[in-house]
XYZ file of C-alpha atoms in Angstrom:
767
model
C 21.215 28.976 -5.072
C 17.652 30.993 -5.475
C 15.217 29.000 -6.580
C 13.799 30.945 -9.664
C 9.970 29.965 -10.322
C 9.429 32.342 -13.024
C 12.147 31.230 -15.603
C 10.228 27.999 -15.836
C 7.038 29.618 -15.751
C 7.943 31.726 -18.807
C 8.773 28.573 -20.780
C 6.105 25.961 -19.694
C 3.835 29.028 -20.675
C 5.435 29.969 -24.044
C 4.394 28.074 -27.481
C 7.711 26.499 -28.085
C 7.073 23.147 -27.374
C 10.733 22.435 -26.855
C 11.288 24.451 -24.420
C 7.902 23.740 -22.645
C 8.912 19.717 -22.408
C 12.423 21.091 -21.196
C 10.911 23.338 -18.605
C 8.430 20.928 -17.281
C 10.992 18.182 -16.842
C 13.435 20.751 -15.422
C 10.936 21.795 -12.685
C 9.869 18.064 -12.020
C 13.417 17.317 -11.616
C 13.976 20.524 -9.523
C 10.753 19.649 -6.954
C 13.266 16.712 -5.454
C 15.757 19.027 -4.473
C 13.960 21.912 -3.140
C 13.845 22.756 0.928
C 10.319 22.557 3.166
C 10.722 26.134 3.562
C 10.428 27.076 -0.351
C 8.129 24.381 -1.533
C 5.539 25.554 1.423
C 5.959 29.257 -0.192
C 5.662 28.040 -3.710
C 3.923 24.971 -3.543
C 0.781 26.084 -5.028
C 2.388 27.711 -8.578
C 4.422 24.812 -8.421
C 1.504 22.473 -9.047
C 0.006 24.990 -11.235
C 3.036 24.849 -13.472
C 3.265 21.140 -13.356
C -0.337 20.653 -14.187
C -0.039 23.036 -17.258
C 3.085 21.120 -18.332
C 1.162 17.751 -18.445
C -0.917 19.635 -21.649
C 0.136 17.911 -24.684
C 2.997 15.847 -23.549
C 4.217 12.679 -24.315
C 3.434 9.669 -22.558
C 7.162 8.742 -22.263
C 7.405 12.434 -20.120
C 4.294 12.448 -18.597
C 5.661 10.138 -15.834
C 8.454 12.277 -14.895
C 5.892 15.024 -14.202
C 3.703 13.067 -12.548
C 6.121 11.548 -10.418
C 6.961 15.116 -9.037
C 3.375 15.859 -8.333
C 2.935 12.720 -6.173
C 6.280 13.404 -4.537
C 4.425 17.149 -3.459
C 1.230 15.430 -2.615
C 3.060 13.520 0.111
C 3.926 16.361 1.931
C 1.531 16.793 4.813
C 1.650 20.833 4.485
C 0.052 19.887 0.861
C -2.047 16.879 1.364
C -3.959 18.163 4.529
C -5.147 21.371 2.608
C -7.929 20.332 -0.027
C -6.671 22.620 -2.571
C -4.325 20.338 -4.223
C -6.980 18.179 -4.458
C -9.260 20.426 -5.986
C -6.633 21.205 -8.504
C -6.362 18.014 -9.462
C -10.097 17.232 -9.935
C -10.581 20.669 -11.592
C -8.499 18.727 -14.800
C -11.547 16.392 -15.320
C -13.360 18.777 -17.301
C -10.041 19.889 -19.302
C -9.988 18.998 -23.144
C -6.711 17.797 -22.669
C -7.517 13.673 -22.303
C -3.532 13.307 -21.164
C -3.963 15.813 -18.463
C -7.159 14.223 -17.773
C -5.748 10.603 -17.390
C -2.708 12.066 -15.359
C -4.686 13.996 -12.850
C -6.808 10.577 -12.610
C -3.557 8.391 -12.188
C -2.361 10.762 -9.361
C -5.577 10.413 -7.172
C -5.436 6.788 -7.239
C -1.830 6.651 -6.157
C -2.471 9.103 -3.307
C -6.007 8.254 -2.665
C -5.066 5.480 0.099
C -2.898 7.938 2.322
C -3.779 9.083 5.525
C -5.015 12.391 4.044
C -7.828 10.441 2.211
C -10.317 12.402 3.505
C -9.170 15.555 2.400
C -9.252 13.727 -1.088
C -12.773 12.582 -0.613
C -14.333 15.711 -0.129
C -13.750 17.579 -3.656
C -14.205 14.249 -5.380
C -17.814 13.870 -3.430
C -18.520 17.556 -4.555
C -17.622 16.392 -8.146
C -20.076 13.637 -7.889
C -23.051 16.558 -7.228
C -21.503 18.522 -10.013
C -23.619 20.168 -12.672
C -21.624 18.905 -15.502
C -22.073 15.595 -16.081
C -18.454 15.027 -17.414
C -17.469 15.900 -13.877
C -19.871 13.682 -11.966
C -18.878 10.574 -14.370
C -14.918 11.111 -13.981
C -15.293 11.722 -9.892
C -17.240 8.035 -9.488
C -14.715 6.894 -11.782
C -11.852 8.228 -9.625
C -13.608 7.018 -6.168
C -13.774 3.657 -7.713
C -10.173 3.451 -8.402
C -9.377 4.837 -5.242
C -11.725 2.092 -3.612
C -13.019 4.811 -1.444
C -15.274 2.659 1.104
C -16.232 6.254 2.912
C -18.313 7.336 0.395
C -20.755 4.050 -0.304
C -24.003 6.047 0.947
C -23.111 8.962 -1.761
C -22.968 6.689 -4.471
C -25.770 4.998 -3.501
C -27.587 8.224 -3.914
C -25.783 8.950 -7.141
C -27.607 5.457 -8.697
C -30.390 7.858 -8.908
C -28.917 10.433 -11.536
C -30.936 10.936 -14.374
C -27.702 10.606 -16.863
C -27.480 7.098 -17.403
C -23.503 7.195 -18.430
C -23.264 8.703 -14.627
C -25.213 5.885 -13.377
C -22.899 3.156 -15.496
C -20.089 4.661 -13.818
C -21.518 4.829 -10.395
C -22.257 0.983 -10.747
C -18.278 0.330 -12.141
C -17.245 2.296 -9.193
C -19.435 0.392 -6.673
C -17.928 -2.934 -8.301
C -14.555 -1.767 -8.091
C -14.983 -0.716 -4.412
C -16.378 -4.503 -3.590
C -18.650 -3.243 -0.796
C -21.576 -5.628 0.477
C -23.733 -2.396 1.619
C -24.254 -1.868 -2.095
C -25.747 -5.139 -3.163
C -29.386 -4.493 -2.242
C -29.644 -1.161 -4.303
C -27.836 -2.793 -7.228
C -30.027 -5.835 -6.938
C -33.064 -3.043 -7.341
C -31.211 -1.218 -10.026
C -30.992 -4.937 -11.846
C -34.784 -5.292 -11.889
C -36.123 -1.736 -12.517
C -33.110 0.067 -14.635
C -34.461 0.233 -18.519
C -30.540 0.281 -19.732
C -29.099 -2.783 -20.898
C -25.532 -1.365 -20.384
C -26.369 -0.124 -16.930
C -27.971 -3.738 -16.192
C -24.929 -5.375 -17.953
C -22.683 -3.327 -15.505
C -24.505 -3.975 -12.581
C -24.222 -7.660 -13.020
C -20.437 -7.411 -13.259
C -20.421 -5.372 -10.228
C -22.438 -7.941 -8.351
C -19.975 -10.508 -9.503
C -17.161 -8.092 -8.289
C -18.747 -8.026 -4.934
C -19.315 -11.529 -4.462
C -22.223 -11.528 -2.329
C -24.097 -14.773 -2.460
C -27.349 -13.142 -1.558
C -27.589 -12.489 -5.517
C -27.567 -15.825 -6.810
C -31.301 -16.426 -6.616
C -32.024 -13.368 -8.401
C -29.388 -14.037 -11.176
C -30.539 -17.456 -11.846
C -33.865 -16.231 -12.517
C -32.549 -13.855 -15.065
C -31.305 -17.088 -17.048
C -33.475 -16.623 -20.382
C -33.111 -13.365 -20.689
C -30.982 -13.341 -23.578
C -29.256 -9.581 -23.438
C -27.697 -10.035 -20.061
C -26.142 -13.559 -20.610
C -22.792 -12.714 -21.063
C -22.211 -10.746 -17.823
C -24.873 -12.952 -16.491
C -22.312 -16.194 -16.923
C -19.547 -14.166 -15.517
C -21.195 -12.861 -12.332
C -22.240 -16.714 -11.876
C -19.021 -17.782 -12.245
C -17.132 -15.285 -9.917
C -19.707 -15.612 -7.021
C -18.836 -18.998 -6.730
C -21.933 -20.594 -5.944
C -22.713 -24.725 -6.549
C -26.305 -23.661 -7.245
C -25.268 -22.164 -10.322
C -23.586 -25.588 -12.001
C -26.906 -26.750 -13.404
C -27.641 -23.633 -15.159
C -24.214 -22.985 -16.652
C -23.676 -26.846 -17.731
C -26.778 -25.814 -19.857
C -25.051 -23.145 -21.521
C -22.130 -25.927 -22.553
C -24.957 -26.972 -25.086
C -25.228 -23.514 -27.110
C -24.268 -23.068 -30.345
C -22.969 -19.880 -29.756
C -19.181 -20.944 -28.943
C -18.632 -17.772 -26.965
C -21.241 -18.285 -24.588
C -20.221 -22.270 -24.193
C -16.591 -20.918 -23.778
C -17.939 -18.615 -20.699
C -20.017 -21.080 -19.297
C -17.151 -23.600 -19.465
C -14.828 -20.658 -17.992
C -17.268 -19.930 -14.933
C -17.908 -23.783 -14.165
C -13.825 -23.945 -13.630
C -13.797 -20.967 -11.797
C -16.608 -22.294 -9.139
C -14.722 -25.869 -8.709
C -11.083 -23.980 -8.555
C -12.895 -21.888 -5.812
C -14.513 -25.014 -3.859
C -10.994 -27.159 -4.310
C -9.192 -23.960 -2.950
C -11.314 -23.848 0.276
C -11.094 -27.443 1.212
C -7.311 -27.225 0.357
C -6.951 -24.501 3.297
C -9.959 -25.314 5.594
C -9.170 -28.847 5.511
C -12.865 -29.224 5.407
C -14.242 -31.098 2.393
C -18.223 -31.172 2.646
C -18.698 -28.967 -0.030
C -15.793 -30.475 -2.382
C -18.044 -34.030 -2.363
C -21.117 -32.007 -2.495
C -19.742 -29.951 -5.853
C -18.478 -33.231 -7.023
C -21.756 -34.914 -7.096
C -23.578 -31.857 -8.529
C -21.195 -32.290 -11.448
C -21.283 -35.982 -12.227
C -25.293 -35.437 -12.280
C -25.037 -32.203 -14.572
C -22.483 -33.311 -16.868
C -24.412 -35.734 -18.780
C -22.894 -37.914 -21.674
C -23.901 -35.617 -24.365
C -21.705 -32.667 -22.320
C -18.712 -34.807 -21.786
C -18.679 -35.575 -25.465
C -19.017 -31.500 -26.147
C -16.316 -30.899 -23.565
C -13.862 -33.816 -25.167
C -14.688 -32.578 -28.661
C -13.572 -29.016 -27.874
C -10.626 -30.081 -25.890
C -9.521 -31.808 -28.724
C -9.960 -29.348 -31.123
C -6.643 -27.860 -32.391
C -8.076 -24.523 -33.348
C -9.812 -23.906 -30.180
C -8.142 -21.239 -27.741
C -5.680 -22.855 -25.518
C -7.572 -21.777 -22.061
C -10.714 -23.570 -23.352
C -8.981 -26.475 -23.933
C -7.092 -26.557 -20.470
C -10.758 -25.737 -18.695
C -12.465 -28.720 -20.831
C -9.656 -30.782 -19.087
C -10.199 -29.533 -15.798
C -13.875 -30.153 -16.047
C -14.068 -33.377 -17.068
C -11.458 -34.641 -14.821
C -13.648 -33.523 -11.847
C -16.015 -36.441 -12.665
C -12.866 -38.696 -13.438
C -14.429 -39.234 -17.008
C -12.419 -42.307 -18.292
C -12.631 -41.391 -22.138
C -10.932 -37.906 -21.073
C -7.624 -39.301 -19.678
C -5.629 -40.517 -22.657
C -6.822 -37.068 -24.206
C -5.669 -34.961 -21.147
C -2.375 -36.660 -20.849
C -1.686 -35.967 -24.905
C -2.731 -32.263 -23.792
C 0.437 -32.358 -22.167
C 2.534 -31.990 -25.408
C 0.741 -29.085 -26.368
C 0.914 -27.534 -22.945
C 3.955 -28.578 -21.203
C 4.139 -27.739 -17.356
C 0.474 -26.555 -17.624
C -0.322 -25.797 -14.132
C -4.572 -26.935 -15.098
C -3.630 -30.002 -17.325
C -1.137 -31.515 -14.413
C -3.929 -30.841 -11.574
C -6.410 -32.517 -14.165
C -4.238 -35.308 -13.942
C -4.153 -35.561 -10.389
C -7.966 -35.908 -10.124
C -7.164 -39.420 -11.751
C -5.094 -40.388 -8.575
C -2.726 -43.221 -9.690
C -5.011 -44.366 -12.766
C -2.950 -41.581 -14.736
C 0.712 -42.870 -13.720
C 1.076 -45.787 -16.293
C -0.001 -42.817 -19.070
C 2.436 -40.341 -17.649
C 5.399 -43.144 -17.168
C 6.821 -42.661 -20.835
C 7.196 -38.962 -20.139
C 9.818 -39.761 -17.895
C 12.431 -40.345 -20.238
C 10.849 -37.703 -22.945
C 13.677 -35.864 -24.332
C 11.866 -32.681 -24.200
C 12.633 -31.648 -20.076
C 9.719 -29.582 -19.747
C 7.450 -33.152 -20.229
C 9.609 -34.589 -17.935
C 8.931 -32.163 -15.403
C 5.185 -32.094 -15.808
C 5.370 -35.794 -15.118
C 7.718 -35.280 -12.281
C 5.214 -32.648 -10.956
C 2.511 -35.130 -11.323
C 4.338 -37.529 -9.277
C 4.765 -34.899 -6.788
C 1.298 -34.435 -6.143
C 0.362 -38.087 -6.268
C 3.144 -38.464 -2.953
C 1.177 -35.551 -1.469
C -2.461 -36.379 -1.948
C -2.897 -39.632 -2.641
C 0.033 -42.421 -1.950
C 0.072 -44.224 1.530
C 2.672 -46.282 2.199
C 5.168 -47.845 0.098
C 5.054 -47.940 -3.863
C 7.592 -49.303 -5.613
C 6.624 -47.656 -8.884
C 6.465 -44.312 -7.579
C 9.994 -45.279 -5.610
C 11.557 -46.148 -9.159
C 10.005 -43.042 -10.748
C 11.601 -40.200 -7.929
C 14.983 -42.183 -8.202
C 14.937 -41.793 -11.892
C 14.208 -38.101 -11.376
C 16.692 -37.787 -8.920
C 19.236 -39.033 -11.562
C 17.776 -36.439 -14.346
C 20.137 -34.041 -15.752
C 17.574 -31.180 -15.164
C 18.455 -29.835 -11.264
C 14.866 -28.584 -11.561
C 13.747 -32.091 -11.778
C 16.345 -33.376 -9.174
C 14.842 -30.708 -7.011
C 11.257 -32.112 -6.980
C 12.455 -35.680 -6.458
C 14.408 -35.004 -3.589
C 11.303 -33.136 -2.305
C 9.021 -35.473 -2.547
C 10.792 -38.402 -1.422
C 11.356 -36.200 2.222
C 7.491 -37.185 2.227
C 7.869 -40.541 0.553
C 10.195 -41.759 3.593
C 11.120 -45.155 2.271
C 14.675 -46.607 3.585
C 15.319 -48.507 0.059
C 16.258 -44.890 -1.064
C 18.914 -44.689 1.014
C 21.874 -46.248 -1.558
C 20.683 -43.951 -4.566
C 20.486 -40.472 -2.173
C 23.836 -41.424 -0.911
C 25.482 -42.063 -3.781
C 23.861 -38.706 -5.297
C 25.425 -36.851 -2.547
C 28.632 -38.451 -2.881
C 28.389 -37.607 -6.767
C 27.182 -33.530 -6.092
C 27.890 -33.056 -2.617
C 28.024 -29.186 -2.616
C 24.955 -28.935 -4.669
C 22.781 -31.668 -2.637
C 24.390 -32.327 0.056
C 22.238 -30.309 2.783
C 18.703 -31.398 0.966
C 19.699 -35.083 0.882
C 20.581 -34.670 4.696
C 17.119 -33.045 5.263
C 15.391 -36.452 3.755
C 17.700 -38.957 5.291
C 17.410 -37.736 8.795
C 13.376 -38.274 8.705
C 14.525 -42.422 7.856
C 15.197 -44.830 10.552
C 18.767 -43.852 12.670
C 19.561 -47.281 12.461
C 19.427 -47.960 8.526
C 20.983 -44.645 7.990
C 24.082 -45.640 10.197
C 24.801 -48.705 8.394
C 24.508 -47.037 4.832
C 26.858 -44.592 6.040
C 29.130 -46.810 7.244
C 29.632 -48.712 3.985
C 30.581 -45.514 2.188
C 32.151 -43.030 4.740
C 35.561 -41.660 3.464
C 37.550 -39.648 6.171
C 39.838 -38.974 3.162
C 37.399 -37.119 0.816
C 36.806 -33.385 2.263
C 34.367 -32.968 -0.117
C 32.140 -35.382 1.310
C 32.909 -35.972 4.722
C 31.446 -33.206 5.949
C 28.045 -34.264 4.839
C 28.548 -37.749 6.253
C 29.904 -36.552 9.659
C 26.584 -34.476 10.229
C 24.517 -37.664 9.082
C 26.412 -39.514 11.726
C 25.543 -36.675 14.123
C 21.766 -37.073 13.532
C 21.734 -40.980 13.841
C 23.284 -40.301 17.387
C 26.796 -41.454 16.904
C 28.947 -41.209 20.088
C 30.740 -38.539 20.779
C 33.892 -40.194 20.925
C 34.268 -40.522 17.056
C 33.285 -36.848 16.605
C 35.671 -35.367 19.161
C 38.385 -36.700 16.856
C 37.594 -34.108 14.321
C 36.888 -30.984 16.281
C 40.481 -29.380 16.008
C 40.438 -30.568 11.948
C 42.782 -28.350 10.117
C 39.695 -28.550 7.003
C 37.667 -25.487 8.397
C 34.301 -27.210 7.121
C 35.169 -30.500 8.805
C 35.857 -28.840 11.930
C 32.329 -26.788 11.419
C 30.431 -30.131 10.239
C 31.863 -31.825 13.845
C 30.826 -29.424 15.691
C 27.578 -29.086 14.042
C 27.245 -32.784 14.342
C 27.323 -32.666 18.241
C 24.392 -30.381 18.199
C 22.247 -33.221 16.082
C 23.243 -36.187 18.629
C 20.924 -34.686 21.424
C 23.766 -35.965 23.545
C 23.896 -33.943 26.991
C 28.110 -34.730 27.077
C 28.213 -32.302 24.030
C 27.689 -29.176 26.156
C 31.149 -28.886 27.673
C 32.857 -29.674 24.308
C 31.039 -26.812 22.873
C 31.438 -23.841 25.191
C 35.239 -23.503 24.809
C 34.628 -22.767 21.168
C 32.139 -20.488 21.961
C 34.068 -18.249 24.445
C 36.920 -18.373 22.512
C 37.607 -15.451 19.982
C 39.723 -17.025 17.630
C 38.008 -18.984 14.899
C 34.761 -17.033 14.045
C 33.427 -20.135 11.781
C 33.956 -22.324 14.753
C 32.636 -20.165 16.928
C 29.286 -19.737 15.000
C 29.262 -23.468 14.517
C 29.329 -24.335 18.105
C 26.726 -21.798 18.782
C 24.417 -23.433 16.527
C 24.980 -26.881 17.894
C 24.099 -25.576 21.519
C 20.980 -24.235 19.823
C 20.081 -27.606 18.500
C 20.701 -29.085 22.411
C 18.783 -26.887 23.815
C 15.751 -27.578 21.402
C 16.028 -31.228 22.098
C 17.178 -31.448 25.415
C 14.579 -28.542 27.019
C 14.324 -29.075 30.515
C 17.076 -31.601 30.589
C 19.857 -29.589 29.687
C 22.692 -29.788 32.001
C 23.980 -26.875 34.107
C 21.822 -24.467 32.165
C 23.716 -21.493 33.762
C 26.888 -22.536 32.679
C 25.556 -22.311 28.909
C 23.805 -18.875 29.355
C 27.213 -17.276 30.563
C 29.162 -18.477 27.855
C 26.436 -17.554 24.851
C 26.519 -13.950 26.875
C 29.971 -13.732 26.576
C 29.746 -14.375 23.026
C 26.890 -11.807 22.848
C 29.055 -9.344 24.191
C 32.239 -9.911 22.317
C 30.680 -10.880 18.999
C 33.208 -9.822 15.873
C 31.114 -9.213 13.328
C 27.007 -9.679 12.495
C 27.069 -13.623 11.450
C 28.262 -14.189 15.113
C 25.446 -11.735 16.388
C 23.101 -14.269 14.172
C 24.585 -17.123 15.465
C 24.349 -16.158 19.310
C 21.072 -14.645 19.348
C 19.206 -17.867 18.567
C 20.507 -20.022 21.335
C 20.434 -17.201 23.572
C 16.527 -16.103 23.240
C 15.696 -19.992 22.938
C 17.466 -20.619 26.528
C 15.985 -17.574 28.116
C 12.509 -18.784 26.811
C 12.496 -22.071 28.768
C 12.618 -20.217 32.221
C 15.398 -22.477 33.777
C 15.855 -21.731 37.719
C 19.238 -20.854 37.405
C 18.617 -18.043 34.664
C 16.643 -15.673 36.703
C 14.011 -12.733 35.193
C 16.740 -10.470 35.630
C 19.301 -12.183 33.223
C 16.453 -12.349 30.814
C 15.355 -8.905 31.227
C 19.405 -7.982 30.345
C 19.138 -10.227 27.483
C 16.364 -8.728 26.009
C 17.392 -5.186 26.377
C 20.623 -5.888 24.722
C 19.233 -7.196 21.929
C 16.785 -4.475 21.069
C 19.789 -2.249 22.148
C 21.363 -3.696 19.143
C 18.702 -3.503 16.293
C 19.177 -0.449 15.146
C 22.714 -0.983 14.503
C 22.454 -3.938 12.682
C 21.654 -4.688 8.733
C 18.208 -6.149 7.888
C 19.185 -9.587 8.136
C 20.838 -9.556 11.398
C 17.450 -7.479 12.334
C 15.444 -10.706 11.592
C 17.813 -12.925 13.772
C 17.556 -10.533 16.298
C 13.545 -10.580 16.285
C 13.529 -14.173 15.834
C 15.888 -14.538 18.659
C 13.230 -12.533 20.616
C 10.313 -14.519 20.042
C 10.004 -16.422 23.428
C 11.357 -13.750 25.677
C 9.231 -10.489 24.296
C 7.175 -8.462 27.080
C 5.192 -5.650 27.475
C 8.354 -3.588 28.368
C 9.662 -3.665 24.965
C 6.063 -2.401 23.442
C 7.080 1.000 22.411
C 10.080 -0.008 20.547
C 7.785 -2.892 18.638
C 5.473 0.089 17.726
C 8.389 1.745 15.840
C 9.368 -1.563 14.253
C 5.980 -1.533 12.729
C 6.830 1.422 10.473
C 10.026 -0.307 8.921
C 8.881 -1.308 5.461
C 9.967 -4.613 4.376
C 8.362 -7.898 4.200
C 10.167 -9.935 6.636
C 10.772 -7.310 9.451
C 6.628 -6.667 9.193
C 6.450 -10.453 9.494
C 8.732 -10.895 12.388
C 7.337 -8.090 14.031
C 3.144 -9.239 13.710
C 4.517 -12.468 15.101
C 6.137 -10.807 18.145
C 3.038 -8.800 18.811
C 1.201 -12.228 19.233
C 3.320 -12.824 21.939
C 2.650 -9.839 23.991
C -0.235 -9.430 26.652
C -3.671 -9.281 25.323
C -3.629 -5.465 26.393
C -5.828 -2.976 24.588
C -3.072 -0.997 23.015
C -1.493 -4.178 21.671
C -5.081 -4.912 19.841
C -5.709 -1.732 18.951
C -2.106 -1.717 17.013
C -3.016 -4.869 15.394
C -6.201 -3.845 14.138
C -4.508 -0.523 12.520
C -2.200 -2.710 11.003
C -4.937 -5.107 9.534
C -6.821 -2.017 8.337
C -4.144 0.203 7.182
C -0.739 -1.609 6.619
C 0.658 -2.139 2.649
C -1.513 -4.962 1.395
C 1.335 -7.542 1.355
C 1.845 -7.060 5.001
C -1.813 -7.245 6.488
C -1.800 -11.494 6.545
C 1.068 -11.252 9.071
C -1.172 -8.651 11.247
C -4.428 -11.220 10.708
C -2.099 -14.097 11.939
C -0.812 -12.488 15.018
C -4.400 -11.472 16.089
C -5.368 -15.261 15.740
C -2.374 -16.258 17.712
C -3.107 -13.453 20.430
C -6.564 -14.824 20.243
C -7.776 -10.935 20.091
C -11.433 -12.286 19.814
C -11.955 -8.409 20.116
C -11.340 -8.634 16.264
C -13.599 -10.846 15.428
C -16.121 -8.718 14.164
C -13.451 -7.158 12.067
C -11.703 -10.347 10.678
C -15.157 -12.114 9.778
C -15.718 -10.131 6.388
C -12.199 -10.846 5.130
C -13.247 -14.304 5.029
C -14.776 -13.316 1.614
C -11.817 -11.596 0.227
C -9.514 -14.009 -1.351
C -6.521 -12.213 -0.623
C -6.795 -12.827 2.959
C -9.594 -15.575 3.672
C -7.188 -18.217 4.437
C -5.117 -16.374 7.313
C -8.420 -15.273 8.535
C -9.844 -18.629 8.791
C -6.805 -19.561 10.361
C -7.218 -17.019 12.793
C -10.599 -17.427 14.101
C -9.771 -21.079 14.512
C -6.698 -20.436 16.681
C -9.185 -18.248 18.962
C -10.637 -21.403 19.815
C -13.453 -21.918 21.881
C -13.408 -18.323 23.358
C -14.386 -16.875 19.847
C -17.291 -19.053 19.415
C -20.134 -16.841 21.034
C -19.236 -14.160 18.600
C -18.914 -16.775 16.193
C -21.963 -18.191 16.068
C -23.788 -14.848 15.287
C -22.700 -15.160 11.480
C -24.364 -17.997 10.764
C -27.571 -16.092 9.959
C -25.490 -13.279 8.329
C -26.839 -11.607 4.976
C -23.905 -13.036 2.776
C -24.313 -16.688 2.473
C -20.565 -16.744 1.614
C -19.810 -15.246 5.703
C -22.510 -17.837 6.649
C -20.300 -20.686 5.053
C -17.104 -19.488 5.803
C -18.115 -19.220 9.866
C -19.816 -22.453 9.569
C -16.301 -24.304 8.199
C -14.648 -22.192 11.011
C -16.908 -23.848 13.958
C -16.524 -27.011 11.999
C -12.597 -26.924 12.149
C -12.647 -25.808 15.923
C -14.957 -28.587 16.395
C -12.827 -31.632 14.284
C -9.480 -29.882 15.953
C -11.159 -30.764 19.910
C -12.587 -34.015 18.469
C -9.283 -35.012 17.244
C -7.928 -34.628 20.828
C -9.858 -37.925 22.062
C -9.150 -39.615 18.806
C -5.052 -39.754 19.167
C -3.709 -43.145 18.207
C -2.249 -44.766 21.585
C 1.317 -44.841 22.052
C 3.255 -48.210 21.308
C-alpha cells in the first residue's frame, strides 16, 4: 500500500485543530510501519511534519508524537547526519513552549546514543549563537545529556556577557559533574557579582562533589547572601571539616536555616557510615563521631531534642534530629526516639537511630513486639535484626526469646525477619521452636527452616528430628528427610524412600543423598540420571550429584562415570528443566580437572552448552551461563562478545562474570572498558566487578574516578581491592590526587588490601 505523505501534510498544516491532531497522531503511528526505503526517502519531510504537529498540541498527545521522533532518531541513516539534530535544536527559538520542551526531551533521550557527536555539533554551535535564548537552551540541553565532551567549550562560555547564559552554563556544569570544571567555578564564585550566579555555582560545586572546594566554602560562611546553597553544598560534599560550621547554624533563629544545616549534617553522617559499611574500614567513622561529640554541645542537643519532639515540625526534620542525636548516643533522646516510632512506624532513619544505642534500646522496644499495630511489631523486629547483625556476639537469651516470639507472629513479614535473623544467631535452643513451625507450615517455611538448621551442630539437629519425624505425614516428611541428609544420616535409611510413590518424598530422598556428603551415594544416583522415565527424579538426582561434587571435590570416586552419566542426560534432556538441572553439575565437574576427564571432554561440554544458548529461554540461558563459569576460555570469546548485547540484567551479570574468567588478553580488557563506559547504567557495576576479578590493572586509571560516584564506588572499591598488590604502583599515585575524595578512597583501598594481607597472619589456630 502506497504511503500518502501529502494527506498528512495538508491536515497538519490546516487550521482545523481536530484534523491537525488526528493527522499528527496518524503520522506518528504510520512511522512504525514504514519500510526502511520509504523512511530513507521521506525522513526529512516526515520529521518536519511531526515537529509541526507538536505545535499547540496537548501534552497527552505530545508523547505519542515524540515517541515517533525518538524511533526515527535511532535509525543510523538519520542519526549519522546532523540535519535531524539541527531541526530539533532550531525549535529552541520557536515561540511555542510545548514544542521547545518536547525537543529538549527528545535530545535528552537520544543524547547519549552512539551518535552523540552528531548531536553535539549543532548544540555547540547553539552555544555560540548570537541569540541568547539559543545559547541558554543549548547549555541546558548539554547539561541534560551530560555531555562531558564539551567541558572546555562550556568553560569558555562562563565568560558570556549575558548573566542568564552564565547561570545556565553553571547549571550545566553541575549536571555533568566533571571535576575539570571545579577551578573555573571556584574562580567564578569569588569574582562574579550576580547573586544568582554565585548561588548556582555553589549548587554546581556541591553536585560535582570535589572536596577541593571545602576550604573556599568555609571561608564564605559569614556571607548571608549565599547561606542556603552554601549549607546544601557543604552537606553534599560530605566533608567532616564542615561539621563545626554546620552545627553553629543549628543555633540560628531562622528555622529554615536550622533545617538545612540539620539535613546537611545528616547527609555527612550517612555518607561516612555508608563508606565504613562497604569498605570495612572505620577510621573516618570514628573520627566523625568524635567531631560530632565535641561539636554538639548540651545547648545544641537540647535544641535538636526540642525540634524532634515538636509535632508541628516536618516529618523529615524530626527523623533527622533522631539520627543526629543518636550519633552521639544522647541518653535523654533514647525514649523520645522510641516514641517517634509510633509517629513514623517502619521509618528507616528512626530504626537506624535506635540501632546506634545498641542493646540499650531493647528494653524500651520490647513491648512493641506485642503491639496490635503490625508496623510497630515489624519496626521492633527490624531493630532486633540490626542488633544481631551488628552487635550481638554469642548467646543472648532475651534476643532469642524476642526472635522466637516473632517466629510465631501472625504477620508473615515478621516471620521472615525472625527466620533470617535466627540464621545469623545460631543457637541450638531454637531447634524445637523451628521444628514446630516446620510441622505447622511446611510449604511456607520448610526450605527456610532447613537453611537455618543446617548451620547448627548436626548431632543436636539429628536428635531433635528423631523425636518428631513422622514417615506417614507426607506434608512434613520430605523436609525431615532432607534435614536428615544434612546431618549425615546413613544411606541405608534414605534408600528406603528412593522409589516412594509420593513424588515429593522421592525427590527429597534423592536430594538428601547429596546433602550427606557420602561418596557411596553416587552409584545410587547415576541410574536416575540416565533414566528418562521420571523427569522430576532425574532433575533431583542431578542436583544431588552437584552437591556431592562440591563437597567431595578431589575425593569424588570415579569421576569419569559421573561425567558419562551427566553427558547422557545433557544429550537426552527432554525439557529445559532437565537441561538446567544437568548443566550445573556437569560444568562444576569439568572445572575440577580430574585426570580421567580430558580437555577434549571439557571442550565438548563447553561447545554443547554454548550451542544450546540461542535455543533456550532466558531463565535457562542464565543456568547455562552459570554452568560455563569454571570452564570458559578464549575459544568462546566471540560468542561472549555477542552476548554482551542482550539487554537483560541477569544475562549482563553472568556475561560480565564469565569475562572475568578469561585470559588477561587486551581484547578482553578493551571489551570490559567499553562496557564500563557505555553499557546501560544499571549494568556497569557488573563490568566494574569483572575488571577487579580479572585483575585488569590496566583499567586502574579508568576506575579511580568512579570511587567518587555514589552509584559505583562500592563495586569500584572492591574491584581495586581484588587487583591486590599488582595494582599498588598505579594506586599509590592517587594519594596526591587533586580531589580529596579520591585521595581518601585510594587510601581506603590501600588500607583494605593491607588489612586483608595482615589477616592471613592472624588466623585462629586450627583446633
